[in-house]
Every structure is written in structure tokens, then in C-alpha cells.
Short mmCIF file of C-alpha atoms in Angstrom, two decimals:
data_model
loop_
_atom_site.label_atom_id
_atom_site.label_comp_id
_atom_site.label_asym_id
_atom_site.label_seq_id
_atom_site.Cartn_x
_atom_site.Cartn_y
_atom_site.Cartn_z
CA UNK A 350 1.85 5.06 18.51
CA UNK A 351 -0.19 2.20 19.94
CA UNK A 352 -0.02 -0.07 16.92
CA UNK A 353 -1.96 -2.82 18.66
CA UNK A 354 -5.04 -0.64 19.04
CA UNK A 355 -4.78 1.83 16.17
CA UNK A 356 -4.96 0.21 12.75
CA UNK A 357 -3.86 2.16 9.70
CA UNK A 358 -5.68 2.00 6.38
CA UNK A 359 -5.05 -1.18 4.35
CA UNK A 360 -3.93 -3.07 7.46
CA UNK A 361 -5.57 -5.03 10.23
CA UNK A 362 -7.66 -7.25 7.98
CA UNK A 363 -9.25 -10.20 9.74
CA UNK A 364 -8.87 -12.53 6.76
CA UNK A 365 -7.08 -15.77 7.61
CA UNK A 366 -4.52 -16.10 4.82
CA UNK A 367 -4.51 -19.87 5.36
CA UNK A 368 -0.99 -20.51 4.10
CA UNK A 369 -1.21 -24.34 4.25
CA UNK A 370 -4.13 -24.32 1.80
CA UNK A 371 -1.93 -22.73 -0.86
CA UNK A 372 -0.05 -26.01 -1.28
CA UNK A 373 -3.23 -28.09 -1.64
CA UNK A 374 -4.47 -27.53 -5.22
CA UNK A 375 -7.19 -30.18 -4.87
CA UNK A 376 -8.74 -28.45 -1.87
CA UNK A 377 -8.35 -25.03 -3.45
CA UNK A 378 -10.06 -26.25 -6.61
CA UNK A 379 -12.97 -27.51 -4.54
CA UNK A 380 -13.22 -24.26 -2.59
CA UNK A 381 -13.16 -22.25 -5.79
CA UNK A 382 -16.41 -23.83 -6.97
CA UNK A 383 -18.22 -23.96 -3.63
CA UNK A 384 -21.46 -21.99 -3.60
CA UNK A 385 -20.43 -20.12 -0.45
CA UNK A 386 -17.05 -18.97 -1.76
CA UNK A 387 -16.57 -15.32 -2.72
CA UNK A 388 -14.75 -13.83 -5.70
CA UNK A 389 -13.50 -10.22 -5.83
CA UNK A 390 -13.07 -8.94 -9.41
CA UNK A 391 -10.29 -6.43 -10.12
CA UNK A 392 -9.77 -4.50 -13.34
CA UNK A 393 -6.33 -2.93 -13.91
CA UNK A 394 -5.78 -2.27 -10.20
CA UNK A 395 -9.30 -0.91 -9.74
CA UNK A 396 -12.19 -2.33 -7.72
CA UNK A 397 -15.45 -3.06 -9.50
CA UNK A 398 -18.30 -1.58 -7.51
CA UNK A 399 -22.08 -1.40 -7.46
CA UNK A 400 -24.34 0.85 -5.40
CA UNK A 401 -23.25 -0.84 -2.17
CA UNK A 402 -19.49 -0.92 -2.68
CA UNK A 403 -17.02 -3.47 -4.11
CA UNK A 404 -18.86 -6.42 -5.61
CA UNK A 405 -18.43 -9.87 -4.04
CA UNK A 406 -19.40 -12.59 -6.48
CA UNK A 407 -20.52 -16.15 -5.93
CA UNK A 408 -22.05 -19.06 -7.88
CA UNK A 409 -22.77 -18.53 -11.60
CA UNK A 410 -21.51 -14.95 -11.82
CA UNK A 411 -18.21 -15.95 -10.19
CA UNK A 412 -17.80 -18.84 -12.62
CA UNK A 413 -18.35 -16.50 -15.58
CA UNK A 414 -15.74 -14.06 -14.28
CA UNK A 415 -13.22 -16.83 -13.62
CA UNK A 416 -13.57 -18.03 -17.19
CA UNK A 417 -12.46 -14.62 -18.47
CA UNK A 418 -9.86 -13.87 -15.81
CA UNK A 419 -6.16 -13.65 -16.52
CA UNK A 420 -5.40 -14.98 -13.04
CA UNK A 421 -7.50 -16.12 -10.11
CA UNK A 422 -5.78 -16.08 -6.71
CA UNK A 423 -6.67 -17.36 -3.27
CA UNK A 424 -6.70 -14.61 -0.64
CA UNK A 425 -7.73 -16.62 2.42
CA UNK A 426 -10.64 -17.55 4.64
CA UNK A 427 -13.24 -15.22 6.09
CA UNK A 428 -14.46 -17.53 8.82
CA UNK A 429 -15.50 -20.59 6.80
CA UNK A 430 -15.83 -18.65 3.54
CA UNK A 431 -13.03 -18.90 0.99
CA UNK A 432 -12.16 -15.57 -0.65
CA UNK A 433 -10.59 -15.35 -4.10
CA UNK A 434 -9.74 -12.49 -6.46
CA UNK A 435 -9.84 -12.50 -10.26
CA UNK A 436 -8.07 -10.21 -12.72
CA UNK A 437 -10.22 -8.93 -15.60
CA UNK A 438 -7.58 -6.54 -16.90
CA UNK A 439 -7.49 -8.17 -20.35
CA UNK A 440 -11.05 -7.00 -21.03
CA UNK A 441 -12.15 -3.49 -21.96
CA UNK A 442 -13.34 -1.65 -18.87
CA UNK A 443 -17.01 -1.66 -19.83
CA UNK A 444 -16.93 -5.40 -20.54
CA UNK A 445 -15.30 -6.11 -17.18
CA UNK A 446 -17.83 -3.95 -15.34
CA UNK A 447 -20.80 -5.62 -17.02
CA UNK A 448 -19.45 -9.14 -16.58
CA UNK A 449 -19.04 -8.54 -12.83
CA UNK A 450 -22.50 -7.04 -12.48
CA UNK A 451 -20.93 -3.77 -11.35
CA UNK A 452 -21.62 -0.18 -12.35
CA UNK A 453 -18.07 1.22 -12.54
CA UNK A 454 -14.42 0.76 -11.57
CA UNK A 455 -12.89 2.74 -8.71
CA UNK A 456 -9.44 3.09 -7.15
CA UNK A 457 -9.56 1.50 -3.71
CA UNK A 458 -7.96 4.66 -2.26
CA UNK A 459 -11.10 6.57 -3.17
CA UNK A 460 -13.20 4.11 -1.16
CA UNK A 461 -11.26 3.89 2.08
CA UNK A 462 -13.41 6.30 4.06
CA UNK A 463 -16.57 4.38 3.07
CA UNK A 464 -15.30 0.84 3.67
CA UNK A 465 -14.83 -1.07 6.88
CA UNK A 466 -11.06 -1.32 7.57
CA UNK A 467 -11.04 -5.06 6.99
CA UNK A 468 -12.80 -4.68 3.63
CA UNK A 469 -10.33 -2.01 2.51
CA UNK A 470 -7.44 -4.26 3.55
CA UNK A 471 -8.76 -7.19 1.49
CA UNK A 472 -9.37 -5.05 -1.59
CA UNK A 473 -5.86 -3.60 -1.38
CA UNK A 474 -4.42 -7.10 -0.87
CA UNK A 475 -6.22 -8.36 -3.99
CA UNK A 476 -5.07 -5.35 -5.99
CA UNK A 477 -1.44 -5.78 -5.01
CA UNK A 478 -1.28 -9.52 -5.64
CA UNK A 479 -2.93 -9.34 -9.05
CA UNK A 480 -0.74 -6.40 -10.05
CA UNK A 481 2.31 -8.54 -9.29
CA UNK A 482 1.03 -11.34 -11.54
CA UNK A 483 0.63 -8.97 -14.47
CA UNK A 484 4.18 -7.69 -13.99
CA UNK A 485 5.85 -11.07 -13.42
CA UNK A 486 4.77 -13.09 -16.45
CA UNK A 487 8.36 -14.03 -17.30
CA UNK A 488 11.36 -15.22 -15.35
CA UNK A 489 13.80 -12.42 -14.60
CA UNK A 490 16.74 -14.83 -14.80
CA UNK A 491 16.26 -16.64 -18.13
CA UNK A 492 13.26 -14.90 -19.70
CA UNK A 493 11.08 -18.01 -19.97
CA UNK A 494 7.35 -17.76 -19.21
CA UNK A 495 6.44 -18.15 -15.54
CA UNK A 496 3.25 -19.88 -14.40
CA UNK A 497 1.23 -19.24 -11.25
CA UNK A 498 1.07 -21.68 -8.36
CA UNK A 499 0.63 -21.78 -4.61
CA UNK A 500 -2.87 -20.38 -4.84
CA UNK A 501 -1.45 -17.37 -6.68
CA UNK A 502 1.33 -16.62 -4.19
CA UNK A 503 4.23 -17.74 -6.35
CA UNK A 504 5.16 -18.16 -9.98
CA UNK A 505 7.54 -20.77 -11.38
CA UNK A 506 9.85 -20.46 -14.36
CA UNK A 507 8.87 -23.02 -17.00
CA UNK A 508 12.44 -23.56 -18.22
CA UNK A 509 13.42 -26.93 -16.75
CA UNK A 510 17.06 -25.90 -16.47
CA UNK A 511 16.13 -22.78 -14.52
CA UNK A 512 12.90 -23.50 -12.64
CA UNK A 513 13.28 -20.38 -10.51
CA UNK A 514 10.57 -19.73 -7.93
CA UNK A 515 9.30 -16.16 -8.04
CA UNK A 516 7.54 -14.60 -5.06
CA UNK A 517 5.67 -11.28 -4.75
CA UNK A 518 8.05 -8.41 -4.10
CA UNK A 519 7.61 -6.01 -1.23
CA UNK A 520 9.22 -2.57 -1.56
CA UNK A 521 9.85 -1.09 1.91
CA UNK A 522 10.04 2.65 2.37
CA UNK A 523 10.64 4.80 5.42
CA UNK A 524 8.50 7.82 6.19
CA UNK A 525 9.74 10.17 8.87
CA UNK A 526 8.55 12.99 11.09
CA UNK A 527 11.67 15.00 11.87
CA UNK A 528 11.59 17.24 14.93
CA UNK A 529 13.79 20.30 15.39
CA UNK A 530 16.50 20.12 18.04
CA UNK A 531 15.77 21.29 21.55
CA UNK A 532 12.28 22.11 22.81
CA UNK A 533 11.15 24.32 19.95
CA UNK A 534 8.09 22.21 19.14
CA UNK A 535 8.66 22.24 15.39
CA UNK A 536 8.66 19.52 12.73
CA UNK A 537 10.04 19.45 9.22
CA UNK A 538 7.68 19.18 6.26
CA UNK A 539 8.55 19.32 2.59
CA UNK A 540 6.97 20.12 -0.75
CA UNK A 541 7.72 17.33 -3.19
CA UNK A 542 8.29 17.66 -6.92
CA UNK A 543 4.91 17.70 -8.65
CA UNK A 544 3.02 18.71 -5.50
CA UNK A 545 0.74 21.74 -5.33
CA UNK A 546 2.25 25.08 -4.30
CA UNK A 547 1.18 24.83 -0.66
CA UNK A 548 1.15 21.03 -0.21
CA UNK A 549 3.55 19.85 2.48
CA UNK A 550 4.12 16.37 3.88
CA UNK A 551 6.62 14.35 5.86
CA UNK A 552 9.78 13.05 4.22
CA UNK A 553 10.04 9.53 2.83
CA UNK A 554 12.22 7.28 0.72
CA UNK A 555 12.85 3.68 -0.29
CA UNK A 556 15.12 1.36 1.63
CA UNK A 557 18.17 0.27 -0.34
CA UNK A 558 19.88 -3.11 -0.43
CA UNK A 559 22.33 -3.57 2.42
CA UNK A 560 20.89 -1.02 4.84
CA UNK A 561 18.65 -1.23 7.87
CA UNK A 562 15.48 0.80 8.19
CA UNK A 563 17.26 3.19 10.55
CA UNK A 564 20.13 3.53 8.07
CA UNK A 565 17.57 4.43 5.39
CA UNK A 566 16.08 7.14 7.63
CA UNK A 567 19.45 8.76 8.17
CA UNK A 568 20.48 8.52 4.51
CA UNK A 569 17.20 9.79 3.07
CA UNK A 570 16.99 12.77 5.43
CA UNK A 571 20.54 13.71 4.52
CA UNK A 572 20.14 13.22 0.78
CA UNK A 573 16.78 14.93 0.33
CA UNK A 574 16.83 17.69 2.93
CA UNK A 575 20.47 18.01 4.03
CA UNK A 576 19.44 17.14 7.59
CA UNK A 577 21.46 14.99 9.97
CA UNK A 578 19.20 13.15 12.41
CA UNK A 579 19.54 11.22 15.63
CA UNK A 580 17.17 9.46 18.06
CA UNK A 581 15.54 7.45 15.26
CA UNK A 582 12.51 5.63 16.71
CA UNK A 583 9.98 3.29 15.11
CA UNK A 584 6.33 4.43 15.15
CA UNK A 585 4.41 1.85 13.13
CA UNK A 586 4.02 0.36 9.66
CA UNK A 587 1.41 0.37 6.95
CA UNK A 588 0.63 -1.89 4.03
CA UNK A 589 0.75 0.26 0.90
CA UNK A 590 0.08 -2.01 -2.10
CA UNK A 591 0.33 0.76 -4.71
CA UNK A 592 1.76 -1.35 -6.17
CA UNK A 593 3.86 -3.17 -3.56
CA UNK A 594 4.93 -0.83 -0.81
CA UNK A 595 5.37 -1.23 2.92
CA UNK A 596 5.53 2.16 4.65
CA UNK A 597 7.52 2.11 7.90
CA UNK A 598 7.00 5.18 10.07
CA UNK A 599 9.69 6.78 12.22
CA UNK A 600 10.43 9.85 14.25
CA UNK A 601 13.86 11.40 14.38
CA UNK A 602 15.45 14.55 15.78
CA UNK A 603 17.57 16.89 13.67
CA UNK A 604 20.96 17.93 15.02
CA UNK A 605 20.54 21.48 13.67
CA UNK A 606 17.96 23.77 12.08
CA UNK A 607 19.82 23.90 8.77
CA UNK A 608 17.90 22.54 5.76
CA UNK A 609 19.21 22.11 2.22
CA UNK A 610 16.82 20.39 -0.18
CA UNK A 611 18.07 18.38 -3.14
CA UNK A 612 15.96 20.35 -5.65
CA UNK A 613 14.93 17.16 -7.39
CA UNK A 614 12.69 15.09 -5.14
CA UNK A 615 12.10 18.00 -2.77
CA UNK A 616 11.52 21.55 -3.93
CA UNK A 617 11.21 23.11 -0.49
CA UNK A 618 11.37 22.13 3.17
CA UNK A 619 10.59 24.20 6.24
CA UNK A 620 9.93 23.92 9.96
CA UNK A 621 6.33 24.15 11.18
CA UNK A 622 5.13 24.78 14.71
CA UNK A 623 2.15 22.93 16.12
CA UNK A 624 0.14 26.14 16.00
CA UNK A 625 0.87 26.56 12.30
CA UNK A 626 -0.21 23.01 11.53
CA UNK A 627 -3.41 23.40 13.56
CA UNK A 628 -4.18 26.58 11.60
CA UNK A 629 -3.60 24.74 8.33
CA UNK A 630 -5.91 21.92 9.36
CA UNK A 631 -8.58 24.39 10.53
CA UNK A 632 -8.48 26.12 7.13
CA UNK A 633 -9.12 22.83 5.33
CA UNK A 634 -5.57 22.10 4.18
CA UNK A 635 -4.90 18.39 4.76
CA UNK A 636 -2.17 17.04 7.00
CA UNK A 637 -0.92 14.41 4.57
CA UNK A 638 -3.19 11.83 2.92
CA UNK A 639 -6.09 10.80 5.14
CA UNK A 640 -5.36 7.11 4.44
CA UNK A 641 -1.59 7.37 4.92
CA UNK A 642 0.69 6.83 7.88
CA UNK A 643 2.09 10.34 7.44
CA UNK A 644 -1.30 11.72 8.52
CA UNK A 645 -1.06 9.56 11.64
CA UNK A 646 2.49 10.71 12.36
CA UNK A 647 1.40 14.34 12.17
CA UNK A 648 -1.80 14.00 14.20
CA UNK A 649 0.03 12.05 16.91
CA UNK A 650 2.68 14.76 17.08
CA UNK A 651 0.06 17.51 17.32
CA UNK A 652 -1.70 15.67 20.14
CA UNK A 653 1.43 15.85 22.28
CA UNK A 654 1.59 19.60 22.64
#
């Protein structure tokens, strides 16, 4: 996968995150009230949209939203324009929509096909950061309240004896296209618990403490599908802030055709030929989520044969 040229959904945003500005509260305060600055309102992980897409507020409307926001965070600079996000989750949905001058709230994943990639990346970034603030109101060490700082990119425990600095968590997961051994031209797809009867996708799992990404690939394939793999190779990564994921794509080769699903996370797994997958796509059955790296893994594999 040519990761330099082919940007996955929720990645590749052109926003300058302007890290040094996060430690300058005076400058951030001035930027927050500048007429040219932009504020993105979020309500309970959902974008607030009007007839043109996610609303971008400035001037008086932005000031009104900030006054009602649980947190306002600095996202970065779009050229010379400062971009902030505000969390209206404490309000009823209708109140948040009206205050932002929007018409409804929408999950950013439902908008991806209609947004420019950079816009989708910024909306997902805002969603993920504000979600973290709502979940990290207290220190996990001593239980004292934690307050936001660093432009919204850290929280600090208010207990003077603790004072722990809390940073947004990232939860890495591996997602893997497993090929059959030899030259059979087959890949392994699985039906996950809760999925529709004929819904198959690549295999994935979270990385555990004390293991590398490659270790996680080998462990997850063995635990979920009873498959031993070799030739583990990195394919690309994708921001997945739902709420805090990082999806890391791999390919691997199975050492045998034998499959034994765990019956818990996976209900079924089987080998598919390229012809079978092309037939599924032609009949309107999706190859993974259109906005997910597993779709890219599958389409890249199909293009090779």
C-alpha cells in the first residue's frame, strides 16, 4: 500500500496541530476570541450540521456556544485560522442544535463520503478529543477532579500531593488480511458476533501491554481463528477515533488451511477466492466498511490478481 499517496478516511488532515501554542494560554485566549477563528460544535460524539455540512462557527455564535460548552479545545491552525472545538453534550440535543445554528446532529461516519478528507479528519479529531475529556474528569490514581490544560490536550489532577498529568489515550488495534498458504489465491474472512448472517470482514484485535504489533497479529489470529501465521507485513495505519482507536493494517500468510474459530468473537471464518469476493462486490455486498482500512486491504488484494 502506498501510504504516502493513498490517504485513508480520518487521516491526512492538513491542519497544523501547532503544539507550541498549547503551552501559551495567553495566545490561545486571544485566538479564541479572534473574529477569524473557527469553532466546531460537537454534541455527544456527533457533528452538528446544516444544509451544507458540519457547521463552523465564528464571532457571536461561537461566543454563545463557548459559554455553554463543557470543554473547548484547540485543534490547530488551518493556514492562519485557529480552529477550536466545543462540547455541548451537557445540553439536550435540540438545544445544542439550535444554539449552534444547525439543523441536526450526525455521526461523522455517516458523512465521510460527502466530506473532503481533511474535513472528515478534523471532525473525527474533535470528536475523539472531546470524548476523552468527558471520560477523564477524575484522576485515575487518587480520584480527585482533573482540570483541562494545554489547549485541551492534557488534564491535571487537582490533588496537590498527586498532581498527575493525564494525556489522551490511544488504543491500538491490528487488522489483518490473512492469505492461504501456497499460491491458492485465497484470503480468510470472518463473521463476527453480532454481524449479519452473510457479513464477512478481515480479522482484528487490540494490542496488549508488552507485545509488539506483529506479536498482536500472531496472537489474535491464533486466539480468534486458530490460525498460525507467518510473513507478517505492515500495510498502513488509520486514525479511528471511535472513541480512541488506531487501526494498524497487516498482511500475513497462514501456515495451513485449518481454521478453528473461538465461537465468541468470531462465529465463522472461511477462505474466499478473489472471484468469490468480486462476485460479492458485484452483487452489492460490501467488502468491509467503506471508510475502514479493512476495505482498503481487501481492494488492494483483489487488484493483485
